[in-house]
mmCIF file of N, CA and C in Angstrom:
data_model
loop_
_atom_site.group_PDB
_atom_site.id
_atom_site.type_symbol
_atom_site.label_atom_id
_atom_site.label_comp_id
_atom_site.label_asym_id
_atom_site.label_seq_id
_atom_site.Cartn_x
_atom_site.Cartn_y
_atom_site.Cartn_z
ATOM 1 N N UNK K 1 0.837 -1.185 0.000
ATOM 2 C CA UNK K 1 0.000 0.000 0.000
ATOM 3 C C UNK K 1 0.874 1.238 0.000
ATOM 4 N N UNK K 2 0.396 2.168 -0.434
ATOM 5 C CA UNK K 2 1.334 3.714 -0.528
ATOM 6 C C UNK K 2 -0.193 4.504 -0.648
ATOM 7 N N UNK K 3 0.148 5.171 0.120
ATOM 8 C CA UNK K 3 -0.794 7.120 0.440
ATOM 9 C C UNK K 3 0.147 8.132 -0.020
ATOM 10 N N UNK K 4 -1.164 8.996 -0.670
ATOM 11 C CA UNK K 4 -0.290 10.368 -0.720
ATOM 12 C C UNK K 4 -1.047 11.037 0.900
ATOM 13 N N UNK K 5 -0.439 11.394 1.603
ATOM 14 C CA UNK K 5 -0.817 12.120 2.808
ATOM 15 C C UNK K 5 -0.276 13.326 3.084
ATOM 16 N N UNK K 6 -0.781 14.510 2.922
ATOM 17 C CA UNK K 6 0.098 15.801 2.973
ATOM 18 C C UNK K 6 -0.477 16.105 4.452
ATOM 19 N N UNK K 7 -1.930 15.917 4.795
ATOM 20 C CA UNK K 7 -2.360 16.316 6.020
ATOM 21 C C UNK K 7 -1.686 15.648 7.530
ATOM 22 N N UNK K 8 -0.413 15.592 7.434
ATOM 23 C CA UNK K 8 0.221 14.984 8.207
ATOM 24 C C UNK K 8 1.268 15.864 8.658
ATOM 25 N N UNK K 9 1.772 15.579 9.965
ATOM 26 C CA UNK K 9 2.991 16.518 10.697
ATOM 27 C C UNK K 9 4.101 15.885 11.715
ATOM 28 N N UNK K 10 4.799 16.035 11.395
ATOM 29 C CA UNK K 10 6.150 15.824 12.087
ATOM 30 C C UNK K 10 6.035 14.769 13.220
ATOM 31 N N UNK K 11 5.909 13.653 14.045
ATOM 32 C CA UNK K 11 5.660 12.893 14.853
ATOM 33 C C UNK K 11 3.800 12.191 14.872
ATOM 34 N N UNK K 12 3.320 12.589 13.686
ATOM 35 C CA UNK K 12 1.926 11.668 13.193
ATOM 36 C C UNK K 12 3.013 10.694 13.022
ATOM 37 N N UNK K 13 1.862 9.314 12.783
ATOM 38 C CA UNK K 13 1.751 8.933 12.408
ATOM 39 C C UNK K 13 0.203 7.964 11.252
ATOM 40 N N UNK K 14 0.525 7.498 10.299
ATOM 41 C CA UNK K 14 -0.009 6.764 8.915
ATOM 42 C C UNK K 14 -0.219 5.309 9.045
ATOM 43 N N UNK K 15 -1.498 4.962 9.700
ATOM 44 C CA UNK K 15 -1.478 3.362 9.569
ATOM 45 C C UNK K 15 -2.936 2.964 8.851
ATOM 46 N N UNK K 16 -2.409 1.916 8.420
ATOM 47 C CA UNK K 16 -3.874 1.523 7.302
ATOM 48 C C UNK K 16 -4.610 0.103 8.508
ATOM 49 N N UNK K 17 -5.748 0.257 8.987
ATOM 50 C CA UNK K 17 -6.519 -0.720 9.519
ATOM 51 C C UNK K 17 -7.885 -1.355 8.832
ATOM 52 N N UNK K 18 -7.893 -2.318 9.203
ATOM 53 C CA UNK K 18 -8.919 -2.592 8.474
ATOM 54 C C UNK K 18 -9.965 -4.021 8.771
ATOM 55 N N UNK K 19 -10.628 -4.783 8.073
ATOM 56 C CA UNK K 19 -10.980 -6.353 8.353
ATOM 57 C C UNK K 19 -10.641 -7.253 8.356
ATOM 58 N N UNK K 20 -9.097 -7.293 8.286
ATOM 59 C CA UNK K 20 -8.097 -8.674 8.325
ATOM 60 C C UNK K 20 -7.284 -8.427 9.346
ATOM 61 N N UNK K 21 -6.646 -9.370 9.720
ATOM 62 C CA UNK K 21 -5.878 -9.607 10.971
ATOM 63 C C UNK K 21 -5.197 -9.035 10.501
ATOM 64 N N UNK K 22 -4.445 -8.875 9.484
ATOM 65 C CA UNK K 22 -2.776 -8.005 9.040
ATOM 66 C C UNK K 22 -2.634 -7.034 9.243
ATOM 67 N N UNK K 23 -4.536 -6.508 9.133
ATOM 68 C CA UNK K 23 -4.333 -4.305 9.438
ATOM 69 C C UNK K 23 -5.345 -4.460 10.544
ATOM 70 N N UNK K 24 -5.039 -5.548 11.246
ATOM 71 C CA UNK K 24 -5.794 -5.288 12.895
ATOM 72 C C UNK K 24 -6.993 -5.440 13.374
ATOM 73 N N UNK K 25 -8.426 -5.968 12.332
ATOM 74 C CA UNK K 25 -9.355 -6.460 12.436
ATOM 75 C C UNK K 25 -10.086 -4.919 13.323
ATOM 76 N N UNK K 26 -9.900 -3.933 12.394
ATOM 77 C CA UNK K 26 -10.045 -2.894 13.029
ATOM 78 C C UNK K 26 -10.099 -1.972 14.256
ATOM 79 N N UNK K 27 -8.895 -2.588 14.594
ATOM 80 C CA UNK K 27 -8.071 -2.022 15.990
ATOM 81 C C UNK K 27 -6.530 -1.016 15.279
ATOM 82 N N UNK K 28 -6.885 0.101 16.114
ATOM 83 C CA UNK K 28 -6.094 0.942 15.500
ATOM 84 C C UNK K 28 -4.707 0.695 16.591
ATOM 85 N N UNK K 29 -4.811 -0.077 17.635
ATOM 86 C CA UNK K 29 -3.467 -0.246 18.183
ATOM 87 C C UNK K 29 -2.816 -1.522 17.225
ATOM 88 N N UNK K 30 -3.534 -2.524 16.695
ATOM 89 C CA UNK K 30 -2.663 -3.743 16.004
ATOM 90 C C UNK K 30 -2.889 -2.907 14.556
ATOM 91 N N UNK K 31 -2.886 -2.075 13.814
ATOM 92 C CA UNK K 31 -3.013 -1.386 12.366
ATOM 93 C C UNK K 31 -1.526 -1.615 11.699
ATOM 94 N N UNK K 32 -1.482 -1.764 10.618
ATOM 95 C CA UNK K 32 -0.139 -1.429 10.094
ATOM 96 C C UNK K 32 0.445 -0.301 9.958
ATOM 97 N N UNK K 33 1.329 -0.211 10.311
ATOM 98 C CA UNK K 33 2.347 1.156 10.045
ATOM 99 C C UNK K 33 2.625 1.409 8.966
ATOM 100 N N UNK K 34 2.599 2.390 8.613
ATOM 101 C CA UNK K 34 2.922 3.038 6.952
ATOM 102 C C UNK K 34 4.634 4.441 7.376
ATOM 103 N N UNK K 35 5.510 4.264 6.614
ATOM 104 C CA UNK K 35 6.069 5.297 6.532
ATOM 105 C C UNK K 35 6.578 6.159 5.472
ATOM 106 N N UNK K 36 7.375 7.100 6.116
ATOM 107 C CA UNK K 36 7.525 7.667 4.909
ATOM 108 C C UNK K 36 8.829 8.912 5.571
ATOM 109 N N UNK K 37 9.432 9.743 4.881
ATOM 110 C CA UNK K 37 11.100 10.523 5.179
ATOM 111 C C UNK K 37 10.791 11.524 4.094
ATOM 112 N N UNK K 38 12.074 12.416 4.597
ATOM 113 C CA UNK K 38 12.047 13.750 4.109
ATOM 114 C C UNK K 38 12.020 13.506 2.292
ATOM 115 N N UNK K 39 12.548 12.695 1.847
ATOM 116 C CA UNK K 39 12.859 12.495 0.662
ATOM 117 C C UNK K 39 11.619 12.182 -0.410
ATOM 118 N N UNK K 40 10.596 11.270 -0.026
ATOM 119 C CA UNK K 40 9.528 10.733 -0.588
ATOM 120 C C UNK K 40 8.053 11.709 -0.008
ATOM 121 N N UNK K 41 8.149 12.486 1.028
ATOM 122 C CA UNK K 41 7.144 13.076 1.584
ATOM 123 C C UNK K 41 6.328 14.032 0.850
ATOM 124 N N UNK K 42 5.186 14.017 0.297
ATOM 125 C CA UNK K 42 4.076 13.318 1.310
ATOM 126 C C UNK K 42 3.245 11.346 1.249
ATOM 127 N N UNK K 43 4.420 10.866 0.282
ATOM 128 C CA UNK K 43 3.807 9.803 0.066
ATOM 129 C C UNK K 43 4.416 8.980 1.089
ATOM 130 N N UNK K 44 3.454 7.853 2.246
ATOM 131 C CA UNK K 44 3.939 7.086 2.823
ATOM 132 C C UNK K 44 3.455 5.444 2.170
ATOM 133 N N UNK K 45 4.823 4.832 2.538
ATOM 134 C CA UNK K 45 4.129 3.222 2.384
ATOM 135 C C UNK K 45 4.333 2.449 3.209
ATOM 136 N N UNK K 46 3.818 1.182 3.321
ATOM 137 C CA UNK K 46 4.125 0.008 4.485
ATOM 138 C C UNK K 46 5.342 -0.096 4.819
ATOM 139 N N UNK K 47 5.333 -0.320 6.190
ATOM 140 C CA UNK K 47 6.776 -0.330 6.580
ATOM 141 C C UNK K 47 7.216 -1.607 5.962
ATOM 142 N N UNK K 48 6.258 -3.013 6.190
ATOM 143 C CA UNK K 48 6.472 -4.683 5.209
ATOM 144 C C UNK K 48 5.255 -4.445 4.473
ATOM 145 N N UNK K 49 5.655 -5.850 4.284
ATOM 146 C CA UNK K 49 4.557 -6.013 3.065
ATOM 147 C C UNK K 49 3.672 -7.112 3.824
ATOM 148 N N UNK K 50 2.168 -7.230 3.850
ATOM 149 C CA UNK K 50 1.632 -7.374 4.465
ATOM 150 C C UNK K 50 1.466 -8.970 3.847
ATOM 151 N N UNK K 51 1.137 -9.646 5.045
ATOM 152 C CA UNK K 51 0.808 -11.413 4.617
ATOM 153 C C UNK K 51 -0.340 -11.821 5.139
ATOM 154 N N UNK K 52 -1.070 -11.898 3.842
ATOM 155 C CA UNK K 52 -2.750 -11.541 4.096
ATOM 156 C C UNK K 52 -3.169 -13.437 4.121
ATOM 157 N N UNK K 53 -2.454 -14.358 3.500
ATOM 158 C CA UNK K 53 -2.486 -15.835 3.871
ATOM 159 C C UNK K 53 -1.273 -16.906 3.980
ATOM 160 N N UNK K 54 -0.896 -17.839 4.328
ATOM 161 C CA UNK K 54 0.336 -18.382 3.809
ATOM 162 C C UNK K 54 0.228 -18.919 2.666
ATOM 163 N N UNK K 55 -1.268 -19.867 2.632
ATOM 164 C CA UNK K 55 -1.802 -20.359 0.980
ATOM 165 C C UNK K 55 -2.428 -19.673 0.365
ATOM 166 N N UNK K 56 -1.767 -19.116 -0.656
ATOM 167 C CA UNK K 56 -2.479 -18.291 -2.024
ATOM 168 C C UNK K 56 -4.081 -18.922 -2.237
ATOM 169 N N UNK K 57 -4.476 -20.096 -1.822
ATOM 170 C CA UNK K 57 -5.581 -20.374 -2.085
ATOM 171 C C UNK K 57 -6.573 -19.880 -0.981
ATOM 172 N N UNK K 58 -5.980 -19.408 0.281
ATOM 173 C CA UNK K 58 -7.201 -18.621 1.493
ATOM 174 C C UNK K 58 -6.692 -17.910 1.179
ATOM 175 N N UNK K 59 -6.210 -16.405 -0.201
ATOM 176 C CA UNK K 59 -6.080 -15.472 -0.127
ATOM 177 C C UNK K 59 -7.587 -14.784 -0.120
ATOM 178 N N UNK K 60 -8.153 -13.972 0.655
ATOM 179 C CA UNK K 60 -9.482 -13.362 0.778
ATOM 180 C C UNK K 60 -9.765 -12.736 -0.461
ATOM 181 N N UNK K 61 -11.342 -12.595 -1.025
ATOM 182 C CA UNK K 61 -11.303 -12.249 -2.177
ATOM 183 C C UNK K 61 -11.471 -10.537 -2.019
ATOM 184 N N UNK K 62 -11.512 -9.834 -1.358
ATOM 185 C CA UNK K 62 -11.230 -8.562 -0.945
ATOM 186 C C UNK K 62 -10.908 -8.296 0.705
ATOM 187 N N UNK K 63 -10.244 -6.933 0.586
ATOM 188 C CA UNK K 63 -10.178 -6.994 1.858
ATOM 189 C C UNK K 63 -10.329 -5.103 2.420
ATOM 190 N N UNK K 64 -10.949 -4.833 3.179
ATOM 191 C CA UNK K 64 -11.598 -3.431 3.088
ATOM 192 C C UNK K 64 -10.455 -2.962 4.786
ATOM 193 N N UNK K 65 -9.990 -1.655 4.331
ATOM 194 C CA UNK K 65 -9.502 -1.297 4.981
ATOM 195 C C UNK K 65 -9.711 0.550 5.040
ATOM 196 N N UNK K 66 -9.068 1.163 6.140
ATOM 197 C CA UNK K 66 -9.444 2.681 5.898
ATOM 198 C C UNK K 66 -7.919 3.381 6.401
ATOM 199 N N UNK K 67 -7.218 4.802 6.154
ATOM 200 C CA UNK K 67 -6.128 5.035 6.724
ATOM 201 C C UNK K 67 -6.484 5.869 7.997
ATOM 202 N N UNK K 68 -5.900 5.535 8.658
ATOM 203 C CA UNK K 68 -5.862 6.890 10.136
ATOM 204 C C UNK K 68 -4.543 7.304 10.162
ATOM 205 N N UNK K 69 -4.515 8.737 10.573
ATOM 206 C CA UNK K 69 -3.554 9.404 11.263
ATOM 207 C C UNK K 69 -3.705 9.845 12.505
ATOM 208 N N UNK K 70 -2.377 9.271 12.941
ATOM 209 C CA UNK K 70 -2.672 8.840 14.692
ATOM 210 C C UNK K 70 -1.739 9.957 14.803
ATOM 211 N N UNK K 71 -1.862 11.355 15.384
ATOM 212 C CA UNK K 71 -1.712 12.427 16.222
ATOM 213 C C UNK K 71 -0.455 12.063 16.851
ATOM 214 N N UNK K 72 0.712 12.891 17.236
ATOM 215 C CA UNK K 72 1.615 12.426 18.226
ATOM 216 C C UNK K 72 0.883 13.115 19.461
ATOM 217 N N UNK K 73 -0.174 13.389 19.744
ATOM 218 C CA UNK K 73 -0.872 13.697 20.715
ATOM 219 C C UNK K 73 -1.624 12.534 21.249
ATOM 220 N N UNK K 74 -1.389 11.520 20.574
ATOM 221 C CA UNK K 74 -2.440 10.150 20.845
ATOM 222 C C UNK K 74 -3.984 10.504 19.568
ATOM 223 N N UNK K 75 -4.283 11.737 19.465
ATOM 224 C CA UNK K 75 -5.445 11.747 18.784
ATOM 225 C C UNK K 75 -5.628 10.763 17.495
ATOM 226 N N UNK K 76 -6.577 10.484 16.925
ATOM 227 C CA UNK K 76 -6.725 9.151 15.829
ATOM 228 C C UNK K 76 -7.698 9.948 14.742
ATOM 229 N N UNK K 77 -7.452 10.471 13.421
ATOM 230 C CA UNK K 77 -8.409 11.066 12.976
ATOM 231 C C UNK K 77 -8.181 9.732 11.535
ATOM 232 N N UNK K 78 -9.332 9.522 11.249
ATOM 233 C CA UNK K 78 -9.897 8.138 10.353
ATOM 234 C C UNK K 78 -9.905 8.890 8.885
ATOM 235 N N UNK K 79 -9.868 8.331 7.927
ATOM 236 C CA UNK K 79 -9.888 8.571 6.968
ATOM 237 C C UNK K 79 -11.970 9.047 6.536
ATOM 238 N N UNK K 80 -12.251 10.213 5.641
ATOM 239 C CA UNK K 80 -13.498 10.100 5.592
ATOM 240 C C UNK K 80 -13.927 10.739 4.238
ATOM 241 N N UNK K 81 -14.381 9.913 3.200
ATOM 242 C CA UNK K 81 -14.616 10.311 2.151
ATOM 243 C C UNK K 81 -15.865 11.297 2.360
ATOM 244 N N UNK K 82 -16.789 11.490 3.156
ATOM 245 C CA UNK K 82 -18.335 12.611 3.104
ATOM 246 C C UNK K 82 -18.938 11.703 2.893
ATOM 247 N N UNK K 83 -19.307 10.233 3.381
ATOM 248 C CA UNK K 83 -20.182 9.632 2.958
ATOM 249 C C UNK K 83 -21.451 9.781 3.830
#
C-alpha cells in the first residue's frame, strides 16, 4: 500500500486498519504502520509487506480497509470520504 498524505505533521503517524488480521481487524493499536522521510514526503508506504495468507488459495477475495492518522498527541483522525 502507498498514500499520498500531505495532512500529516512531524511525529503523526499513517497506519492503514482494516478487516483482516494483518491491518488489525479494526483495531487501530494492532493497524499497520505506513512510513515515509524527508525524501519521498508526502507519500507514505508500508513499513512490510503485508501477509494476508500463507496459501495463495485462502487469499481473501477482498479486503476493506481505511487510513488513520494517529496524532503524536495520541489523537486518531480516520480517513473520511463525506459519505
Amino acid at each position: 500500500l502507498e498514500c499520498l498524505c500531505a495532512g500529516t505533521d512531524f511525529g503523526d503517524r499513517l497506519l492503514a486498519v482494516g478487516d483482516h488480521a494483518a491491518l488489525g481487524a479494526w483495531d487501530v493499536g494492532a493497524a499497520a504502520p505506513l512510513v515515509t522521510d524527508a525524501e519521498i514526503f508526502p507519500r507514505w508506504r508500508l513499513e512490510r509487506p503485508l501477509r494476508l495468507a500463507e496459501d495463495p488459495d485462502l487469499l481473501p477475495g477482498w479486503v476493506e480497509y481505511k487510513y488513520v492518522v494517529q496524532r503524536s498527541c495520541g489523537d486518531c483522525n480516520w480517513e473520511d470520504f463525506g459519505a
